[in-house]
Coordinates of N, CA and C in Angstrom, one line a residue:
M1 N 127.5 141.6 73.9 CA 127.9 141.0 72.6 C 128.5 139.6 72.9
E2 N 128.1 138.7 71.9 CA 128.6 137.4 71.9 C 130.0 137.4 71.3
L3 N 130.8 136.4 71.7 CA 132.2 136.3 71.2 C 132.3 136.4 69.7
A4 N 131.4 135.6 69.0 CA 131.4 135.6 67.5 C 131.2 137.0 67.0
D5 N 130.3 137.8 67.6 CA 130.0 139.2 67.2 C 131.2 140.1 67.4
I6 N 131.9 139.9 68.5 CA 133.1 140.7 68.9 C 134.2 140.4 67.9
L7 N 134.4 139.2 67.5 CA 135.5 138.8 66.6 C 135.1 139.4 65.2
A8 N 133.8 139.3 64.8 CA 133.4 139.8 63.5 C 133.6 141.3 63.4
S9 N 133.4 142.1 64.5 CA 133.5 143.5 64.5 C 135.0 143.9 64.6
L10 N 135.8 143.1 65.3 CA 137.2 143.4 65.4 C 137.9 143.1 64.0
F11 N 137.5 142.0 63.4 CA 138.2 141.5 62.2 C 137.2 141.3 61.1
P12 N 136.7 142.4 60.5 CA 135.7 142.3 59.4 C 136.2 141.5 58.2
G13 N 137.6 141.5 58.0 CA 138.1 140.7 56.9 C 138.3 139.2 57.2
G14 N 137.9 138.8 58.4 CA 138.1 137.4 58.8 C 139.3 137.3 59.8
H15 N 139.3 136.1 60.4 CA 140.3 135.9 61.4 C 140.6 134.4 61.5
E16 N 141.6 134.0 62.3 CA 142.0 132.7 62.5 C 142.0 132.4 64.0
V17 N 140.9 132.8 64.7 CA 140.8 132.6 66.1 C 139.8 131.5 66.4
A18 N 140.3 130.6 67.3 CA 139.5 129.4 67.6 C 139.3 129.3 69.1
V19 N 138.3 128.6 69.5 CA 138.0 128.3 70.9 C 138.1 126.8 71.2
T20 N 139.0 126.4 72.1 CA 139.1 125.0 72.4 C 139.0 124.9 73.9
D21 N 138.1 124.1 74.4 CA 137.9 124.0 75.8 C 137.8 125.3 76.5
N22 N 137.1 126.2 75.9 CA 136.8 127.6 76.4 C 138.1 128.4 76.5
L23 N 139.2 128.0 75.9 CA 140.4 128.9 75.8 C 140.5 129.4 74.3
I24 N 140.7 130.7 74.2 CA 140.7 131.4 73.0 C 142.2 131.6 72.5
A25 N 142.4 131.3 71.2 CA 143.8 131.5 70.7 C 143.7 131.7 69.2
G26 N 144.6 132.5 68.6 CA 144.6 132.7 67.2 C 145.1 134.1 66.9
S27 N 144.7 134.6 65.7 CA 145.2 136.0 65.3 C 144.2 136.5 64.2
G28 N 144.3 137.8 64.0 CA 143.6 138.4 62.9 C 144.3 139.7 62.5
I29 N 143.8 140.3 61.4 CA 144.4 141.5 60.8 C 143.4 142.6 61.0
I30 N 143.9 143.8 61.5 CA 143.1 145.0 61.6 C 143.9 146.1 60.9
N31 N 143.4 146.5 59.8 CA 144.1 147.6 59.0 C 145.5 147.3 58.8
A32 N 145.8 146.1 58.3 CA 147.2 145.6 58.0 C 148.0 145.4 59.2
I33 N 147.5 145.4 60.4 CA 148.2 145.2 61.7 C 147.8 143.8 62.2
K34 N 148.8 142.9 62.3 CA 148.5 141.6 62.9 C 148.3 141.7 64.4
V35 N 147.2 141.1 64.8 CA 146.8 141.1 66.2 C 146.7 139.7 66.8
H36 N 147.6 139.3 67.7 CA 147.5 138.0 68.4 C 146.3 138.1 69.4
V37 N 145.6 137.0 69.5 CA 144.4 136.9 70.4 C 144.5 135.7 71.3
I38 N 144.4 135.9 72.5 CA 144.2 134.8 73.5 C 143.0 135.1 74.4
G39 N 142.6 134.2 75.3 CA 141.6 134.5 76.2 C 140.8 133.4 76.8
I40 N 139.7 133.7 77.5 CA 138.9 132.7 78.1 C 137.4 133.0 77.7
A41 N 136.7 132.0 77.4 CA 135.3 132.1 77.0 C 134.4 131.3 77.9
G42 N 133.1 131.6 77.7 CA 132.1 130.7 78.3 C 132.0 130.8 79.8
Q43 N 132.5 131.9 80.4 CA 132.4 132.1 81.9 C 133.0 130.9 82.6
S44 N 134.1 130.4 82.0 CA 134.7 129.2 82.6 C 135.7 129.6 83.6
P45 N 136.0 128.8 84.6 CA 137.1 129.0 85.6 C 138.4 128.8 85.0
L46 N 139.4 129.4 85.5 CA 140.8 129.3 85.0 C 141.6 128.4 86.0
G47 N 142.0 127.3 85.5 CA 142.8 126.4 86.3 C 144.2 126.3 85.9
C48 N 145.0 125.3 86.4 CA 146.4 125.2 86.1 C 146.6 125.0 84.6
E49 N 145.9 124.0 84.0 CA 146.2 123.7 82.6 C 145.9 124.9 81.8
G50 N 144.7 125.6 82.0 CA 144.4 126.7 81.2 C 145.4 127.9 81.3
A51 N 145.8 128.1 82.5 CA 146.8 129.2 82.7 C 148.1 128.9 82.0
L52 N 148.5 127.7 82.1 CA 149.8 127.3 81.4 C 149.7 127.3 79.9
I53 N 148.5 126.9 79.4 CA 148.3 127.0 77.9 C 148.3 128.4 77.4
L54 N 147.6 129.3 78.1 CA 147.6 130.7 77.7 C 149.0 131.3 77.8
A55 N 149.7 131.0 78.9 CA 151.0 131.5 79.1 C 152.0 131.0 78.0
G56 N 151.8 129.8 77.6 CA 152.6 129.2 76.5 C 152.4 130.0 75.2
H57 N 151.1 130.4 74.9 CA 150.8 131.1 73.7 C 151.5 132.5 73.8
V58 N 151.5 133.1 74.9 CA 152.1 134.4 75.1 C 153.7 134.3 74.9
L59 N 154.3 133.3 75.5 CA 155.7 133.1 75.3 C 156.1 132.8 73.9
E60 N 155.3 132.1 73.2 CA 155.5 131.8 71.8 C 155.5 133.0 71.0
I61 N 154.5 133.9 71.3 CA 154.4 135.2 70.6 C 155.6 136.0 70.8
T62 N 156.1 136.1 72.0 CA 157.2 137.0 72.4 C 158.5 136.5 71.7
R63 N 158.6 135.2 71.5 CA 159.8 134.6 70.9 C 160.0 134.9 69.5
K64 N 158.9 135.3 68.8 CA 158.9 135.5 67.4 C 159.6 136.9 67.1
G65 N 159.7 137.7 68.1 CA 160.5 138.9 67.9 C 159.8 140.1 67.3
S66 N 158.5 140.0 66.9 CA 157.8 141.1 66.4 C 157.2 141.9 67.6
A67 N 156.6 143.0 67.2 CA 156.0 143.8 68.3 C 154.5 143.9 68.1
A68 N 153.9 142.8 67.5 CA 152.5 142.8 67.3 C 151.7 142.8 68.6
P69 N 150.6 143.6 68.6 CA 149.8 143.7 69.8 C 149.1 142.3 70.2
I70 N 148.9 142.1 71.5 CA 148.2 140.9 72.0 C 146.9 141.4 72.6
L71 N 145.8 140.8 72.1 CA 144.5 141.1 72.6 C 144.0 140.0 73.5
V72 N 143.7 140.2 74.7 CA 143.2 139.2 75.7 C 141.7 139.4 75.9
L73 N 140.9 138.4 75.4 CA 139.5 138.5 75.5 C 139.1 137.7 76.8
I74 N 138.2 138.3 77.6 CA 138.0 137.7 78.9 C 136.5 137.6 79.2
D75 N 136.0 136.3 79.4 CA 134.7 136.0 79.9 C 134.9 134.8 80.8
S76 N 135.2 135.0 82.0 CA 135.5 133.8 82.9 C 134.7 133.9 84.2
S77 N 134.8 132.9 85.0 CA 134.4 133.0 86.4 C 135.6 133.4 87.2
S78 N 136.0 132.7 88.2 CA 137.2 133.0 88.9 C 138.2 131.9 88.6
Q79 N 139.2 131.8 89.5 CA 140.2 130.7 89.3 C 139.4 129.4 89.7
Q80 N 140.0 128.3 89.2 CA 139.4 127.0 89.4 C 139.4 126.6 90.9
M81 N 138.2 126.5 91.5 CA 138.2 126.2 93.0 C 138.2 124.7 93.2
S82 N 139.3 124.1 93.2 CA 139.4 122.7 93.4 C 140.7 122.4 94.2
R83 N 140.6 121.4 95.1 CA 141.8 121.0 95.8 C 142.9 120.5 94.9
R84 N 142.6 119.9 93.8 CA 143.6 119.4 92.9 C 144.4 120.5 92.4
D85 N 143.7 121.6 91.9 CA 144.5 122.7 91.3 C 145.3 123.4 92.4
E86 N 144.8 123.6 93.6 CA 145.5 124.2 94.6 C 146.8 123.4 94.9
L87 N 146.7 122.1 95.0 CA 147.8 121.2 95.3 C 148.9 121.3 94.1
L88 N 148.4 121.5 92.9 CA 149.3 121.6 91.8 C 150.0 122.9 91.7
G89 N 149.6 123.9 92.5 CA 150.3 125.2 92.5 C 149.5 126.2 91.6
L90 N 148.2 126.3 91.8 CA 147.4 127.2 91.0 C 147.9 128.6 91.1
S91 N 148.2 129.0 92.3 CA 148.7 130.4 92.4 C 149.9 130.7 91.6
E92 N 150.9 129.7 91.5 CA 152.1 129.9 90.7 C 151.7 129.9 89.2
C93 N 150.8 129.1 88.8 CA 150.4 129.1 87.4 C 149.8 130.4 87.0
L94 N 148.9 130.9 87.9 CA 148.3 132.2 87.6 C 149.3 133.3 87.5
A95 N 150.3 133.3 88.5 CA 151.3 134.3 88.5 C 152.2 134.2 87.3
H96 N 152.5 132.9 86.8 CA 153.2 132.7 85.6 C 152.6 133.4 84.4
L97 N 151.3 133.2 84.3 CA 150.5 133.8 83.2 C 150.6 135.3 83.2
A98 N 150.4 135.9 84.4 CA 150.5 137.3 84.6 C 151.8 137.8 84.2
K99 N 152.9 137.1 84.6 CA 154.2 137.6 84.3 C 154.6 137.5 82.8
T100 N 154.0 136.5 82.1 CA 154.2 136.4 80.6 C 153.6 137.6 79.9
L101 N 152.5 138.1 80.4 CA 151.9 139.3 79.8 C 152.7 140.5 80.1
L102 N 153.2 140.6 81.3 CA 154.1 141.7 81.7 C 155.4 141.7 80.8
L103 N 155.9 140.5 80.6 CA 157.1 140.3 79.8 C 156.8 140.8 78.3
A104 N 155.7 140.4 77.8 CA 155.3 140.8 76.5 C 155.3 142.3 76.3
E105 N 154.7 142.9 77.3 CA 154.7 144.4 77.3 C 156.1 145.0 77.3
V106 N 156.9 144.4 78.1 CA 158.3 144.9 78.2 C 159.0 144.7 76.9
R107 N 158.7 143.6 76.2 CA 159.3 143.3 74.9 C 158.8 144.1 73.7
G108 N 157.8 145.0 74.0 CA 157.3 145.9 72.9 C 156.0 145.6 72.4
H109 N 155.3 144.5 72.9 CA 153.9 144.2 72.5 C 153.0 145.0 73.4
R110 N 152.0 145.7 72.7 CA 150.9 146.3 73.5 C 150.0 145.1 73.9
T111 N 149.7 145.0 75.2 CA 148.8 144.0 75.7 C 147.5 144.7 76.1
I112 N 146.4 144.3 75.4 CA 145.2 145.0 75.7 C 144.1 143.9 76.0
G113 N 143.5 144.1 77.2 CA 142.5 143.2 77.6 C 141.1 143.8 77.2
L114 N 140.2 142.9 76.8 CA 138.9 143.3 76.5 C 137.9 142.4 77.3
L115 N 137.3 143.0 78.3 CA 136.4 142.2 79.2 C 135.0 142.3 78.6
Y116 N 134.5 141.2 78.1 CA 133.2 141.2 77.5 C 132.2 140.4 78.3
G117 N 132.6 139.8 79.4 CA 131.6 139.1 80.2 C 132.0 139.2 81.7
G118 N 132.1 138.1 82.4 CA 132.5 138.2 83.8 C 133.9 137.8 84.0
S119 N 134.4 138.1 85.2 CA 135.8 137.7 85.6 C 135.9 138.1 87.0
A120 N 136.6 137.2 87.8 CA 136.7 137.5 89.2 C 138.0 136.9 89.8
A121 N 138.4 137.4 90.9 CA 139.5 136.9 91.7 C 140.7 136.6 90.9
G122 N 141.4 135.4 91.1 CA 142.6 135.1 90.5 C 142.6 135.2 89.0
A123 N 141.5 134.7 88.4 CA 141.4 134.7 86.9 C 141.4 136.2 86.4
F124 N 140.8 137.1 87.1 CA 140.7 138.5 86.7 C 142.1 139.1 86.8
I125 N 142.8 138.8 87.9 CA 144.1 139.4 88.2 C 145.1 138.9 87.2
A126 N 145.1 137.6 86.9 CA 146.1 137.0 86.0 C 145.9 137.3 84.5
T127 N 144.7 137.8 84.1 CA 144.4 138.0 82.7 C 144.1 139.5 82.5
A128 N 143.0 140.0 82.9 CA 142.6 141.4 82.6 C 143.5 142.4 83.3
L129 N 143.7 142.2 84.6 CA 144.5 143.2 85.2 C 146.0 143.1 84.9
A130 N 146.4 142.0 84.3 CA 147.9 141.9 83.9 C 148.2 142.5 82.6
T131 N 147.1 142.9 81.8 CA 147.4 143.6 80.6 C 147.8 145.0 80.8
G132 N 148.4 145.6 79.8 CA 148.9 147.0 79.9 C 147.7 148.0 79.9
T133 N 146.7 147.6 79.2 CA 145.5 148.5 79.1 C 144.2 147.6 79.1
L134 N 143.3 147.8 79.9 CA 142.1 147.0 80.0 C 140.9 147.9 79.6
V135 N 140.1 147.4 78.6 CA 138.9 148.0 78.2 C 137.7 147.0 78.4
A136 N 136.5 147.4 78.3 CA 135.4 146.6 78.5 C 134.2 146.9 77.6
L137 N 133.3 146.0 77.5 CA 132.1 146.3 76.8 C 130.9 146.4 77.8
P138 N 129.9 147.2 77.5 CA 128.8 147.3 78.5 C 128.2 145.9 78.8
G139 N 127.9 145.8 80.1 CA 127.4 144.5 80.5 C 128.4 143.6 81.2
A140 N 129.7 143.9 81.0 CA 130.7 143.2 81.7 C 130.6 143.3 83.2
H141 N 131.0 142.3 83.9 CA 130.8 142.3 85.3 C 132.0 141.8 86.1
P142 N 133.1 142.6 86.2 CA 134.3 142.2 86.9 C 134.2 142.3 88.4
A143 N 135.0 141.6 89.1 CA 135.1 141.7 90.5 C 136.4 141.1 91.0
V144 N 137.3 141.9 91.6 CA 138.5 141.4 92.2 C 138.1 140.4 93.3
M145 N 137.1 140.8 94.1 CA 136.5 139.9 95.1 C 135.1 140.3 95.4
D146 N 134.1 139.4 95.4 CA 132.8 139.7 95.7 C 132.6 140.0 97.2
L147 N 131.5 140.7 97.5 CA 131.4 141.1 98.9 C 131.2 140.0 99.9
P148 N 130.5 138.9 99.6 CA 130.4 137.8 100.5 C 131.8 137.2 100.8
S149 N 132.6 137.0 99.7 CA 134.0 136.5 100.0 C 134.8 137.5 100.8
M150 N 134.6 138.8 100.5 CA 135.4 139.8 101.3 C 135.0 139.8 102.7
A151 N 133.7 139.5 103.0 CA 133.2 139.4 104.4 C 133.9 138.3 105.1
R152 N 134.0 137.1 104.4 CA 134.6 136.0 105.0 C 136.1 136.2 105.3
V153 N 136.8 136.9 104.5 CA 138.2 137.1 104.6 C 138.5 138.2 105.7
T154 N 137.7 139.3 105.7 CA 138.0 140.4 106.6 C 137.3 140.2 107.9
K155 N 136.3 139.3 108.0 CA 135.5 139.1 109.2 C 134.6 140.3 109.5
L156 N 134.4 141.1 108.5 CA 133.5 142.3 108.7 C 132.1 141.9 108.2
P157 N 131.0 142.4 108.9 CA 129.7 142.1 108.5 C 129.5 142.6 107.0
I158 N 128.7 141.8 106.2 CA 128.5 142.2 104.8 C 127.8 143.6 104.7
E159 N 127.0 143.9 105.8 CA 126.3 145.2 105.7 C 127.3 146.3 105.8
V160 N 128.4 146.1 106.6 CA 129.4 147.1 106.7 C 130.1 147.3 105.3
L161 N 130.4 146.2 104.7 CA 131.1 146.2 103.4 C 130.2 146.8 102.3
K162 N 128.9 146.6 102.4 CA 128.0 147.2 101.4 C 128.0 148.7 101.6
A163 N 128.0 149.2 102.8 CA 128.0 150.6 103.1 C 129.3 151.2 102.6
K164 N 130.4 150.5 102.8 CA 131.7 151.0 102.3 C 131.7 151.1 100.7
A165 N 131.1 150.0 100.1 CA 131.1 149.9 98.7 C 130.3 151.1 98.0
E166 N 129.3 151.6 98.8 CA 128.5 152.7 98.2 C 129.3 154.0 98.2
K167 N 130.4 154.1 99.1 CA 131.2 155.3 99.1 C 132.5 155.2 98.5
T168 N 133.1 154.0 98.5 CA 134.4 153.8 98.0 C 134.5 152.7 96.9
P169 N 134.8 153.1 95.7 CA 134.8 152.1 94.6 C 135.8 151.0 94.8
V170 N 136.8 151.2 95.5 CA 137.8 150.1 95.7 C 137.2 148.9 96.4
F171 N 136.2 149.1 97.2 CA 135.5 148.0 97.9 C 134.5 147.3 97.0
A172 N 134.1 147.9 95.9 CA 132.9 147.4 95.2 C 133.2 146.7 93.9
P173 N 132.6 145.6 93.6 CA 132.7 145.0 92.3 C 131.9 145.7 91.3
G174 N 132.0 145.3 90.0 CA 131.2 145.9 89.0 C 132.0 146.8 88.0
L175 N 131.5 146.9 86.8 CA 132.1 147.7 85.8 C 132.4 149.1 86.1
E176 N 131.3 149.8 86.6 CA 131.4 151.2 86.9 C 132.4 151.5 88.0
N177 N 132.5 150.7 89.0 CA 133.4 150.9 90.1 C 134.8 150.7 89.6
L178 N 135.1 149.6 88.9 CA 136.4 149.3 88.4 C 136.9 150.4 87.4
A179 N 136.0 151.0 86.6 CA 136.4 152.1 85.8 C 136.7 153.3 86.6
Q180 N 136.0 153.5 87.7 CA 136.3 154.7 88.5 C 137.6 154.6 89.2
T181 N 138.1 153.4 89.5 CA 139.4 153.3 90.1 C 140.5 153.4 89.1
G182 N 140.2 153.4 87.8 CA 141.2 153.5 86.8 C 141.6 152.1 86.2
A183 N 141.2 151.1 86.8 CA 141.5 149.7 86.4 C 141.1 149.5 84.9
I184 N 139.9 150.0 84.6 CA 139.4 149.9 83.3 C 139.6 151.2 82.6
H185 N 140.3 151.2 81.5 CA 140.7 152.4 80.8 C 139.4 153.1 80.2
S186 N 138.6 152.3 79.5 CA 137.4 152.9 78.9 C 136.4 151.7 78.6
V187 N 135.2 152.1 78.3 CA 134.2 151.2 77.9 C 133.8 151.4 76.5
W188 N 134.0 150.4 75.7 CA 133.8 150.6 74.2 C 132.3 150.6 73.9
N189 N 132.0 151.2 72.7 CA 130.6 151.2 72.3 C 130.4 150.1 71.3
P190 N 129.5 149.1 71.7 CA 129.3 148.0 70.8 C 128.6 148.3 69.5
D191 N 128.0 149.5 69.4 CA 127.3 149.9 68.2 C 128.3 150.5 67.2
Q192 N 129.5 150.7 67.6 CA 130.5 151.2 66.7 C 131.5 150.1 66.4
S193 N 132.3 150.3 65.3 CA 133.3 149.3 64.9 C 134.3 149.1 66.1
L194 N 134.4 147.8 66.5 CA 135.4 147.5 67.5 C 136.8 147.6 66.9
A195 N 137.0 147.4 65.6 CA 138.3 147.5 65.0 C 138.7 149.0 65.1
E196 N 137.9 149.9 64.8 CA 138.2 151.3 64.8 C 138.6 151.7 66.3
Q197 N 137.8 151.2 67.2 CA 138.1 151.6 68.6 C 139.5 151.0 69.1
F198 N 139.8 149.8 68.6 CA 141.0 149.1 68.9 C 142.2 150.0 68.3
L199 N 142.0 150.4 67.1 CA 143.1 151.2 66.4 C 143.3 152.5 67.1
A200 N 142.2 153.1 67.6 CA 142.3 154.4 68.3 C 143.1 154.2 69.6
L201 N 142.8 153.1 70.3 CA 143.5 152.8 71.5 C 145.0 152.5 71.2
L202 N 145.3 151.8 70.1 CA 146.7 151.6 69.8 C 147.4 152.9 69.5
A203 N 146.7 153.9 69.0 CA 147.4 155.1 68.6 C 147.7 156.0 69.8
E204 N 147.1 155.7 71.0 CA 147.3 156.5 72.2 C 148.7 156.1 72.7
Q205 N 149.4 157.1 73.1 CA 150.7 156.9 73.8 C 150.5 156.4 75.2
T206 N 151.2 155.3 75.5 CA 151.0 154.6 76.8 C 151.7 155.4 77.9
G207 N 153.0 155.7 77.8 CA 153.6 156.5 78.8 C 153.6 155.8 80.2
G208 N 153.7 154.4 80.2 CA 153.7 153.7 81.4 C 152.3 153.4 81.9
D209 N 152.2 152.8 83.1 CA 151.0 152.5 83.7 C 150.3 153.7 84.3
A210 N 149.1 154.1 83.7 CA 148.4 155.3 84.1 C 147.2 155.0 84.9
R211 N 147.1 153.8 85.4 CA 145.8 153.5 86.2 C 145.7 154.3 87.4
D212 N 146.8 154.6 88.1 CA 146.7 155.4 89.3 C 146.2 156.9 89.0
R213 N 146.7 157.4 87.9 CA 146.3 158.8 87.5 C 144.9 158.8 87.0
L214 N 144.5 157.7 86.3 CA 143.1 157.6 85.9 C 142.2 157.6 87.1
G215 N 142.5 156.7 88.1 CA 141.7 156.6 89.3 C 141.6 157.9 90.1
E216 N 142.7 158.6 90.1 CA 142.7 159.9 90.8 C 141.8 160.9 90.1
G217 N 141.9 160.9 88.8 CA 141.1 161.9 88.0 C 139.6 161.6 88.0
R218 N 139.3 160.3 88.2 CA 137.9 159.9 88.2 C 137.3 159.8 89.6
G219 N 138.2 160.1 90.6 CA 137.7 160.2 92.0 C 137.6 158.9 92.7
G220 N 138.1 157.8 92.0 CA 138.0 156.5 92.7 C 139.2 156.2 93.5
R221 N 140.3 156.8 93.2 CA 141.6 156.6 94.0 C 142.2 157.9 94.2
P222 N 141.7 158.7 95.1 CA 142.2 160.1 95.2 C 143.6 160.3 95.6
K223 N 144.2 159.3 96.2 CA 145.6 159.4 96.6 C 146.6 158.5 95.9
A224 N 146.1 157.8 94.9 CA 146.9 156.8 94.2 C 148.1 157.4 93.5
A225 N 147.9 158.5 92.7 CA 149.0 159.0 91.9 C 150.0 159.7 92.8
S226 N 149.6 160.4 93.9 CA 150.6 161.0 94.7 C 151.5 160.0 95.5
I227 N 150.8 158.9 95.9 CA 151.6 157.8 96.6 C 152.6 157.2 95.6
A228 N 152.1 156.9 94.4 CA 153.0 156.3 93.4 C 154.2 157.2 93.1
E229 N 153.9 158.5 93.0 CA 155.0 159.5 92.7 C 156.0 159.5 93.9
R230 N 155.5 159.4 95.1 CA 156.4 159.4 96.3 C 157.3 158.2 96.3
V231 N 156.6 157.0 96.0 CA 157.4 155.7 96.0 C 158.4 155.7 94.9
E232 N 158.1 156.3 93.8 CA 159.1 156.4 92.7 C 160.3 157.2 93.1
K233 N 160.0 158.4 93.7 CA 161.1 159.2 94.2 C 162.0 158.5 95.2
E234 N 161.3 157.8 96.1 CA 162.1 157.1 97.2 C 163.0 156.0 96.5
A235 N 162.4 155.4 95.5 CA 163.2 154.3 94.9 C 164.4 154.8 94.1
S236 N 164.2 156.0 93.5 CA 165.3 156.6 92.7 C 166.4 157.1 93.6
H237 N 166.1 157.4 94.9 CA 167.1 157.8 95.8 C 167.7 156.7 96.7
A238 N 167.2 155.5 96.5 CA 167.7 154.4 97.3 C 169.0 153.9 96.8

């Protein structure tokens, strides 16, 4: 689905969402519920300026004191691969954006990511994975790290990584693999109203971060939930 079609399905009564330099910002109404919208469009990379602009939108929303949900629409490449952005502290800017989304969740805003295109590496971590709940549309193609990049970092032959990716979703990019690990809560049906699917997701009780339990139940992270439980017990006794 194109961004315009997604917005039309989410907000059949109209919206005030605009795209400027491939950054999405605005709001709309779904069944009398105001929904704030931010995001990235056009498969563009996320650099320092973009990360700070999006973070500024999130902070402005949290200062208003309401508990309106925040929808993050994502179709990006990776973080901006430039010496300039690295020297300006790109990692800190991306971390700042991720922390503003975590802050919004703590302040009572449901933060929901909708991956409708690509996203990878730092841009994926600072937007999609930083939301409380991440959903996707068919055809989305996320990757925490692609296999050639993983081969360069780990010094393992790409053939070895391809073999591991076939057996272990954690090693593999792609929508199906990320869903199996629990990182993606669900894949929405583009032939049905996105507004209704959004409302159904809002109606679900969050009960904290359930990605480890989802990953365990789907077979993508068989030990994640038990490890998380053990760490939580150890922390409570510290």
